[in-house]
PDB file of C-alpha atoms in Angstrom:
ATOM      1  CA  MET A   1      12.781  -5.581 -14.995  1.00  0.00           C
ATOM      2  CA  PRO A   2      12.507  -9.189 -13.740  1.00  0.00           C
ATOM      3  CA  THR A   3       9.058 -10.066 -12.413  1.00  0.00           C
ATOM      4  CA  LYS A   4       7.494 -13.124 -10.821  1.00  0.00           C
ATOM      5  CA  THR A   5       4.000 -14.400 -10.217  1.00  0.00           C
ATOM      6  CA  LEU A   6       4.002 -16.112  -6.840  1.00  0.00           C
ATOM      7  CA  GLN A   7       1.980 -18.198  -4.430  1.00  0.00           C
ATOM      8  CA  ILE A   8       2.637 -17.283  -0.785  1.00  0.00           C
ATOM      9  CA  PRO A   9       1.574 -19.727   1.948  1.00  0.00           C
ATOM     10  CA  THR A  10      -0.567 -18.060   4.617  1.00  0.00           C
ATOM     11  CA  ALA A  11      -2.425 -19.257   7.683  1.00  0.00           C
ATOM     12  CA  ASP A  12      -5.599 -19.409   5.567  1.00  0.00           C
ATOM     13  CA  GLY A  13      -4.344 -20.766   2.254  1.00  0.00           C
ATOM     14  CA  ARG A  14      -2.121 -19.420  -0.493  1.00  0.00           C
ATOM     15  CA  ALA A  15      -2.046 -15.796  -1.625  1.00  0.00           C
ATOM     16  CA  ASP A  16      -1.172 -15.117  -5.230  1.00  0.00           C
ATOM     17  CA  ALA A  17       1.189 -12.176  -5.606  1.00  0.00           C
ATOM     18  CA  PHE A  18       3.360 -10.235  -8.006  1.00  0.00           C
ATOM     19  CA  ALA A  19       6.998  -9.312  -7.405  1.00  0.00           C
ATOM     20  CA  ALA A  20       9.348  -7.000  -9.284  1.00  0.00           C
ATOM     21  CA  PHE A  21      13.040  -6.469  -8.572  1.00  0.00           C
ATOM     22  CA  PRO A  22      16.208  -5.104 -10.213  1.00  0.00           C
ATOM     23  CA  GLU A  23      17.893  -7.095 -12.953  1.00  0.00           C
ATOM     24  CA  HIS A  24      21.344  -7.407 -11.434  1.00  0.00           C
ATOM     25  CA  GLY A  25      21.908 -10.115  -8.872  1.00  0.00           C
ATOM     26  CA  GLU A  26      22.571  -7.995  -5.790  1.00  0.00           C
ATOM     27  CA  GLN A  27      20.352  -7.885  -2.729  1.00  0.00           C
ATOM     28  CA  HIS A  28      17.946  -4.971  -2.304  1.00  0.00           C
ATOM     29  CA  PRO A  29      15.625  -3.713   0.425  1.00  0.00           C
ATOM     30  CA  GLY A  30      12.160  -5.200   0.433  1.00  0.00           C
ATOM     31  CA  VAL A  31       8.922  -3.253   0.018  1.00  0.00           C
ATOM     32  CA  LEU A  32       5.489  -4.674   0.776  1.00  0.00           C
ATOM     33  CA  LEU A  33       3.058  -2.862  -1.495  1.00  0.00           C
ATOM     34  CA  TYR A  34      -0.592  -2.995  -0.474  1.00  0.00           C
ATOM     35  CA  MET A  35      -3.099  -2.694  -3.307  1.00  0.00           C
ATOM     36  CA  ASP A  36      -6.108  -0.400  -3.419  1.00  0.00           C
ATOM     37  CA  ALA A  37      -9.672  -1.711  -3.216  1.00  0.00           C
ATOM     38  CA  ILE A  38      -9.819  -2.352  -6.959  1.00  0.00           C
ATOM     39  CA  GLY A  39      -7.201  -5.059  -6.589  1.00  0.00           C
ATOM     40  CA  LEU A  40      -4.062  -6.467  -8.137  1.00  0.00           C
ATOM     41  CA  ARG A  41      -4.054  -5.524 -11.827  1.00  0.00           C
ATOM     42  CA  PRO A  42      -1.748  -4.187 -14.562  1.00  0.00           C
ATOM     43  CA  VAL A  43      -1.451  -0.614 -13.250  1.00  0.00           C
ATOM     44  CA  LEU A  44      -0.195  -1.861  -9.877  1.00  0.00           C
ATOM     45  CA  LYS A  45       2.267  -4.174 -11.592  1.00  0.00           C
ATOM     46  CA  GLU A  46       3.556  -1.193 -13.566  1.00  0.00           C
ATOM     47  CA  MET A  47       3.961   0.862 -10.385  1.00  0.00           C
ATOM     48  CA  ALA A  48       5.761  -2.018  -8.664  1.00  0.00           C
ATOM     49  CA  SER A  49       8.142  -2.318 -11.610  1.00  0.00           C
ATOM     50  CA  GLU A  50       8.769   1.437 -11.518  1.00  0.00           C
ATOM     51  CA  LEU A  51       9.622   1.263  -7.827  1.00  0.00           C
ATOM     52  CA  ALA A  52      11.809  -1.810  -8.358  1.00  0.00           C
ATOM     53  CA  GLY A  53      13.790   0.190 -10.900  1.00  0.00           C
ATOM     54  CA  HIS A  54      14.931   2.410  -8.031  1.00  0.00           C
ATOM     55  CA  GLY A  55      16.550  -0.536  -6.272  1.00  0.00           C
ATOM     56  CA  TYR A  56      13.850  -2.407  -4.348  1.00  0.00           C
ATOM     57  CA  TYR A  57      12.310  -5.867  -4.277  1.00  0.00           C
ATOM     58  CA  VAL A  58       8.606  -5.055  -4.413  1.00  0.00           C
ATOM     59  CA  LEU A  59       5.972  -7.590  -3.366  1.00  0.00           C
ATOM     60  CA  VAL A  60       2.310  -6.944  -4.243  1.00  0.00           C
ATOM     61  CA  PRO A  61      -0.027  -9.588  -2.774  1.00  0.00           C
ATOM     62  CA  ASN A  62      -3.623 -10.165  -3.807  1.00  0.00           C
ATOM     63  CA  LEU A  63      -5.355  -9.215  -0.562  1.00  0.00           C
ATOM     64  CA  PHE A  64      -8.573 -10.854  -1.770  1.00  0.00           C
ATOM     65  CA  TYR A  65      -6.961 -14.281  -2.320  1.00  0.00           C
ATOM     66  CA  ARG A  66      -9.573 -15.963  -0.140  1.00  0.00           C
ATOM     67  CA  TYR A  67     -12.022 -15.357  -3.006  1.00  0.00           C
ATOM     68  CA  GLY A  68      -9.730 -16.493  -5.824  1.00  0.00           C
ATOM     69  CA  THR A  69      -6.696 -15.420  -7.800  1.00  0.00           C
ATOM     70  CA  ALA A  70      -6.430 -11.910  -9.213  1.00  0.00           C
ATOM     71  CA  PRO A  71      -8.396 -10.438 -10.807  1.00  0.00           C
ATOM     72  CA  VAL A  72     -11.019 -11.738  -8.396  1.00  0.00           C
ATOM     73  CA  VAL A  73     -13.675  -9.743 -10.258  1.00  0.00           C
ATOM     74  CA  GLU A  74     -13.556  -8.507 -13.826  1.00  0.00           C
ATOM     75  CA  VAL A  75     -11.895  -5.090 -13.802  1.00  0.00           C
ATOM     76  CA  PRO A  76     -12.482  -2.764 -16.776  1.00  0.00           C
ATOM     77  CA  GLU A  77      -9.431  -1.404 -18.566  1.00  0.00           C
ATOM     78  CA  PHE A  78     -10.575   2.066 -17.524  1.00  0.00           C
ATOM     79  CA  ILE A  79     -12.683   2.804 -14.454  1.00  0.00           C
ATOM     80  CA  GLY A  80     -14.956   5.815 -14.805  1.00  0.00           C
ATOM     81  CA  GLN A  81     -18.322   6.958 -13.527  1.00  0.00           C
ATOM     82  CA  GLU A  82     -20.158   4.673 -15.953  1.00  0.00           C
ATOM     83  CA  ASN A  83     -18.780   1.453 -14.419  1.00  0.00           C
ATOM     84  CA  ARG A  84     -17.502   2.441 -10.980  1.00  0.00           C
ATOM     85  CA  ALA A  85     -20.704   1.734  -9.004  1.00  0.00           C
ATOM     86  CA  GLU A  86     -21.144  -1.756 -10.424  1.00  0.00           C
ATOM     87  CA  LEU A  87     -17.475  -2.601  -9.853  1.00  0.00           C
ATOM     88  CA  PHE A  88     -17.445  -1.404  -6.269  1.00  0.00           C
ATOM     89  CA  GLY A  89     -20.683  -3.207  -5.586  1.00  0.00           C
ATOM     90  CA  GLN A  90     -18.716  -6.399  -6.162  1.00  0.00           C
ATOM     91  CA  LEU A  91     -15.570  -5.263  -4.355  1.00  0.00           C
ATOM     92  CA  MET A  92     -16.857  -3.722  -1.138  1.00  0.00           C
ATOM     93  CA  PRO A  93     -18.030  -6.970   0.512  1.00  0.00           C
ATOM     94  CA  MET A  94     -14.460  -8.270   0.145  1.00  0.00           C
ATOM     95  CA  VAL A  95     -13.019  -5.008   1.471  1.00  0.00           C
ATOM     96  CA  HIS A  96     -15.240  -5.164   4.558  1.00  0.00           C
ATOM     97  CA  ALA A  97     -14.487  -8.863   5.108  1.00  0.00           C
ATOM     98  CA  LEU A  98     -10.749  -8.192   5.283  1.00  0.00           C
ATOM     99  CA  THR A  99     -10.681  -7.410   8.983  1.00  0.00           C
ATOM    100  CA  PRO A 100      -7.562  -6.036  10.688  1.00  0.00           C
ATOM    101  CA  ALA A 101      -7.029  -9.433  12.326  1.00  0.00           C
ATOM    102  CA  LEU A 102      -7.058 -11.244   8.976  1.00  0.00           C
ATOM    103  CA  ALA A 103      -4.884  -8.601   7.328  1.00  0.00           C
ATOM    104  CA  LEU A 104      -2.275  -8.805  10.071  1.00  0.00           C
ATOM    105  CA  ARG A 105      -2.254 -12.592   9.903  1.00  0.00           C
ATOM    106  CA  ASP A 106      -1.525 -12.264   6.210  1.00  0.00           C
ATOM    107  CA  ALA A 107       1.103  -9.575   6.824  1.00  0.00           C
ATOM    108  CA  GLU A 108       3.134 -12.041   8.874  1.00  0.00           C
ATOM    109  CA  ALA A 109       3.245 -14.357   5.870  1.00  0.00           C
ATOM    110  CA  TYR A 110       4.170 -11.568   3.456  1.00  0.00           C
ATOM    111  CA  LEU A 111       7.007 -10.304   5.656  1.00  0.00           C
ATOM    112  CA  ALA A 112       8.286 -13.831   6.204  1.00  0.00           C
ATOM    113  CA  PHE A 113       8.261 -14.374   2.457  1.00  0.00           C
ATOM    114  CA  LEU A 114      10.285 -11.209   1.873  1.00  0.00           C
ATOM    115  CA  ALA A 115      12.814 -12.252   4.511  1.00  0.00           C
ATOM    116  CA  ASP A 116      13.320 -15.601   2.758  1.00  0.00           C
ATOM    117  CA  GLN A 117      14.014 -14.210  -0.716  1.00  0.00           C
ATOM    118  CA  PRO A 118      17.663 -14.328  -1.833  1.00  0.00           C
ATOM    119  CA  GLU A 119      17.196 -11.018  -3.662  1.00  0.00           C
ATOM    120  CA  VAL A 120      16.095  -9.208  -0.464  1.00  0.00           C
ATOM    121  CA  SER A 121      18.658  -7.705   1.892  1.00  0.00           C
ATOM    122  CA  ALA A 122      18.535  -8.389   5.606  1.00  0.00           C
ATOM    123  CA  GLY A 123      17.655  -4.862   6.718  1.00  0.00           C
ATOM    124  CA  PRO A 124      14.256  -3.272   7.374  1.00  0.00           C
ATOM    125  CA  VAL A 125      11.459  -3.137   4.809  1.00  0.00           C
ATOM    126  CA  GLY A 126       8.959  -0.524   3.760  1.00  0.00           C
ATOM    127  CA  ALA A 127       5.169  -0.817   3.751  1.00  0.00           C
ATOM    128  CA  VAL A 128       3.395   1.224   1.082  1.00  0.00           C
ATOM    129  CA  GLY A 129      -0.345   1.303   0.533  1.00  0.00           C
ATOM    130  CA  TYR A 130      -2.939   2.868  -1.722  1.00  0.00           C
ATOM    131  CA  CYS A 131      -6.544   3.548  -0.732  1.00  0.00           C
ATOM    132  CA  MET A 132      -7.393   0.852   1.854  1.00  0.00           C
ATOM    133  CA  GLY A 133      -3.750  -0.233   1.692  1.00  0.00           C
ATOM    134  CA  GLY A 134      -2.591   2.889   3.512  1.00  0.00           C
ATOM    135  CA  ALA A 135      -4.204   1.820   6.777  1.00  0.00           C
ATOM    136  CA  LEU A 136      -2.951  -1.740   6.276  1.00  0.00           C
ATOM    137  CA  ALA A 137       0.598  -0.463   5.820  1.00  0.00           C
ATOM    138  CA  LEU A 138       0.333   1.446   9.097  1.00  0.00           C
ATOM    139  CA  ARG A 139      -1.119  -1.548  10.945  1.00  0.00           C
ATOM    140  CA  THR A 140       1.666  -3.758   9.595  1.00  0.00           C
ATOM    141  CA  ALA A 141       4.323  -1.340  10.839  1.00  0.00           C
ATOM    142  CA  VAL A 142       2.754  -1.226  14.293  1.00  0.00           C
ATOM    143  CA  ALA A 143       2.593  -5.030  14.480  1.00  0.00           C
ATOM    144  CA  HIS A 144       6.179  -5.454  13.247  1.00  0.00           C
ATOM    145  CA  PRO A 145       8.233  -2.505  14.499  1.00  0.00           C
ATOM    146  CA  GLU A 146      11.420  -4.539  14.233  1.00  0.00           C
ATOM    147  CA  ARG A 147      10.860  -5.128  10.521  1.00  0.00           C
ATOM    148  CA  VAL A 148       9.092  -2.079   9.068  1.00  0.00           C
ATOM    149  CA  ALA A 149      11.024   1.195   8.992  1.00  0.00           C
ATOM    150  CA  ALA A 150       8.888   3.178   6.550  1.00  0.00           C
ATOM    151  CA  VAL A 151       5.152   3.598   6.014  1.00  0.00           C
ATOM    152  CA  ALA A 152       3.599   5.460   3.103  1.00  0.00           C
ATOM    153  CA  GLY A 153      -0.074   5.755   2.260  1.00  0.00           C
ATOM    154  CA  PHE A 154      -1.533   7.530  -0.756  1.00  0.00           C
ATOM    155  CA  HIS A 155      -5.167   8.595  -1.053  1.00  0.00           C
ATOM    156  CA  PRO A 156      -5.621   6.432   2.072  1.00  0.00           C
ATOM    157  CA  GLY A 157      -8.987   5.427   3.458  1.00  0.00           C
ATOM    158  CA  GLY A 158     -10.063   4.758   7.018  1.00  0.00           C
ATOM    159  CA  LEU A 159      -7.096   6.356   8.798  1.00  0.00           C
ATOM    160  CA  VAL A 160      -9.249   8.272  11.270  1.00  0.00           C
ATOM    161  CA  THR A 161     -12.461   6.648  12.465  1.00  0.00           C
ATOM    162  CA  ASP A 162     -14.454   6.380  15.671  1.00  0.00           C
ATOM    163  CA  ALA A 163     -13.440   2.757  16.171  1.00  0.00           C
ATOM    164  CA  PRO A 164     -11.358   1.906  19.242  1.00  0.00           C
ATOM    165  CA  ASP A 165      -8.726   0.396  16.948  1.00  0.00           C
ATOM    166  CA  SER A 166      -8.777   3.205  14.375  1.00  0.00           C
ATOM    167  CA  PRO A 167      -5.344   3.318  12.703  1.00  0.00           C
ATOM    168  CA  HIS A 168      -4.570   6.786  14.029  1.00  0.00           C
ATOM    169  CA  ARG A 169      -4.997   5.513  17.585  1.00  0.00           C
ATOM    170  CA  LEU A 170      -2.090   3.125  17.000  1.00  0.00           C
ATOM    171  CA  ALA A 171       0.389   5.993  16.661  1.00  0.00           C
ATOM    172  CA  PRO A 172       1.967   5.459  20.127  1.00  0.00           C
ATOM    173  CA  LYS A 173       3.230   2.079  18.895  1.00  0.00           C
ATOM    174  CA  LEU A 174       4.730   3.412  15.659  1.00  0.00           C
ATOM    175  CA  THR A 175       8.504   3.406  15.230  1.00  0.00           C
ATOM    176  CA  ALA A 176       8.574   3.769  11.426  1.00  0.00           C
ATOM    177  CA  GLN A 177       8.845   7.047   9.547  1.00  0.00           C
ATOM    178  CA  VAL A 178       5.550   7.920   7.890  1.00  0.00           C
ATOM    179  CA  HIS A 179       4.182   9.861   4.927  1.00  0.00           C
ATOM    180  CA  PHE A 180       0.506  10.163   4.022  1.00  0.00           C
ATOM    181  CA  GLY A 181      -0.368  11.818   0.724  1.00  0.00           C
ATOM    182  CA  LEU A 182      -4.057  12.731   0.803  1.00  0.00           C
ATOM    183  CA  ALA A 183      -6.442  13.664  -1.958  1.00  0.00           C
ATOM    184  CA  GLU A 184      -8.325  16.868  -1.248  1.00  0.00           C
ATOM    185  CA  HIS A 185     -11.375  15.180   0.281  1.00  0.00           C
ATOM    186  CA  ASP A 186      -9.861  12.040   1.816  1.00  0.00           C
ATOM    187  CA  LEU A 187     -10.123  13.568   5.300  1.00  0.00           C
ATOM    188  CA  THR A 188     -11.892  16.572   6.736  1.00  0.00           C
ATOM    189  CA  ALA A 189      -9.822  19.342   8.276  1.00  0.00           C
ATOM    190  CA  GLU A 190     -10.846  17.965  11.666  1.00  0.00           C
ATOM    191  CA  GLY A 191      -9.724  14.484  10.660  1.00  0.00           C
ATOM    192  CA  ILE A 192      -6.344  15.753   9.509  1.00  0.00           C
ATOM    193  CA  ALA A 193      -5.925  17.663  12.763  1.00  0.00           C
ATOM    194  CA  GLU A 194      -6.775  14.534  14.743  1.00  0.00           C
ATOM    195  CA  LEU A 195      -4.269  12.488  12.737  1.00  0.00           C
ATOM    196  CA  ASP A 196      -1.560  15.137  13.158  1.00  0.00           C
ATOM    197  CA  GLN A 197      -2.250  15.366  16.888  1.00  0.00           C
ATOM    198  CA  ALA A 198      -1.950  11.597  17.349  1.00  0.00           C
ATOM    199  CA  LEU A 199       1.319  11.398  15.410  1.00  0.00           C
ATOM    200  CA  ASP A 200       2.763  14.473  17.137  1.00  0.00           C
ATOM    201  CA  ALA A 201       1.894  13.166  20.579  1.00  0.00           C
ATOM    202  CA  ALA A 202       3.567   9.862  19.765  1.00  0.00           C
ATOM    203  CA  GLY A 203       6.753  11.549  18.552  1.00  0.00           C
ATOM    204  CA  VAL A 204       6.480   9.955  15.096  1.00  0.00           C
ATOM    205  CA  ASP A 205       8.681  11.296  12.283  1.00  0.00           C
ATOM    206  CA  TYR A 206       5.951  11.948   9.727  1.00  0.00           C
ATOM    207  CA  GLY A 207       4.449  14.068   7.028  1.00  0.00           C
ATOM    208  CA  VAL A 208       0.750  14.437   6.231  1.00  0.00           C
ATOM    209  CA  GLU A 209       0.147  16.369   3.027  1.00  0.00           C
ATOM    210  CA  VAL A 210      -2.918  17.168   0.951  1.00  0.00           C
ATOM    211  CA  TYR A 211      -1.965  16.951  -2.726  1.00  0.00           C
ATOM    212  CA  PRO A 212      -3.611  19.959  -4.384  1.00  0.00           C
ATOM    213  CA  GLY A 213      -6.300  19.410  -6.975  1.00  0.00           C
ATOM    214  CA  THR A 214      -6.440  15.644  -6.540  1.00  0.00           C
ATOM    215  CA  LEU A 215      -9.283  13.156  -6.217  1.00  0.00           C
ATOM    216  CA  HIS A 216      -9.274   9.885  -4.294  1.00  0.00           C
ATOM    217  CA  GLY A 217      -7.364   7.404  -6.429  1.00  0.00           C
ATOM    218  CA  PHE A 218      -5.088   9.994  -8.062  1.00  0.00           C
ATOM    219  CA  THR A 219      -2.119   7.633  -8.481  1.00  0.00           C
ATOM    220  CA  MET A 220      -4.048   5.064 -10.509  1.00  0.00           C
ATOM    221  CA  ALA A 221      -3.690   5.617 -14.250  1.00  0.00           C
ATOM    222  CA  ASP A 222      -6.600   3.290 -15.061  1.00  0.00           C
ATOM    223  CA  THR A 223      -9.171   5.452 -13.265  1.00  0.00           C
ATOM    224  CA  ALA A 224     -10.871   8.767 -13.944  1.00  0.00           C
ATOM    225  CA  ALA A 225      -9.284  10.110 -10.737  1.00  0.00           C
ATOM    226  CA  PHE A 226      -5.761   9.831 -12.170  1.00  0.00           C
ATOM    227  CA  ASP A 227      -3.678  12.973 -11.817  1.00  0.00           C
ATOM    228  CA  PRO A 228      -0.183  12.925 -13.383  1.00  0.00           C
ATOM    229  CA  ALA A 229       1.092  15.712 -11.133  1.00  0.00           C
ATOM    230  CA  GLY A 230      -0.241  13.874  -8.086  1.00  0.00           C
ATOM    231  CA  LEU A 231       1.456  10.669  -9.170  1.00  0.00           C
ATOM    232  CA  GLN A 232       4.766  12.494  -9.602  1.00  0.00           C
ATOM    233  CA  ARG A 233       4.427  14.151  -6.201  1.00  0.00           C
ATOM    234  CA  HIS A 234       3.822  10.664  -4.788  1.00  0.00           C
ATOM    235  CA  TRP A 235       7.155   9.471  -6.221  1.00  0.00           C
ATOM    236  CA  ASP A 236       8.853  12.639  -4.999  1.00  0.00           C
ATOM    237  CA  ARG A 237       7.750  11.825  -1.440  1.00  0.00           C
ATOM    238  CA  LEU A 238       7.995   8.037  -1.506  1.00  0.00           C
ATOM    239  CA  LEU A 239      11.486   7.570  -2.913  1.00  0.00           C
ATOM    240  CA  PRO A 240      13.293   9.819  -0.403  1.00  0.00           C
ATOM    241  CA  LEU A 241      11.360   8.207   2.480  1.00  0.00           C
ATOM    242  CA  LEU A 242      12.432   4.720   1.412  1.00  0.00           C
ATOM    243  CA  GLY A 243      15.963   5.869   0.650  1.00  0.00           C
ATOM    244  CA  ARG A 244      16.629   7.313   4.094  1.00  0.00           C
ATOM    245  CA  THR A 245      14.926   4.542   6.083  1.00  0.00           C
ATOM    246  CA  LEU A 246      15.955   1.417   4.181  1.00  0.00           C
ATOM    247  CA  GLY A 247      19.576   2.346   3.572  1.00  0.00           C
ATOM    248  CA  ASN A 248      19.098   2.677  -0.169  1.00  0.00           C
ATOM    249  CA  GLY A 249      19.538   6.395  -0.637  1.00  0.00           C
TER     250      GLY A 249
END
């Protein structure tokens, strides 16, 4: 699978990124893949390559580029209870500093980059996110309804909050099809009901599903939360969503 390490010009500098795409020279739909809070690392590159093998040009930017190139902090090969607290102590200030305004400014650059690539077809793109990336994928779709036809978020964080600009409150502006695959404790029952109600009221074509027996982070093979069945269910939901919305099914 061909891959590239890239530098993408943004309004605030240059974001390093990883891209994977099919070997043959045809054009393919673009997918903007938003990393989890742990950052751009080998497991995300492997997942991008897996997705590219199904016929997509997959772009994975380093969302923390303002602090340096990935890995911005040293990430253990395996993240378990013994090193998680120390790692997240370093990561969370960067997570909190990535405001919706900054993330959307960056999203414009990422989508423009995808549109300029000769390997990317001219149709709509998908936005896929893990952990904090789920909310960013939704925000990107709302900001660019003419470009983003599919949103998927897995073990997403921060979808339903009390903030006036909570992602779930943006549902009336959504035109993309949506799937959220939740770990068992990502949202309370009340939070899920509030998310469902917002999406229903907006007439969004969506699915919100709790993946049984999973912990937050279940798709990530380099963490103690990894669940092989959850990862497979994620592919079983993601690939049909992209296929029917991006004209690649």
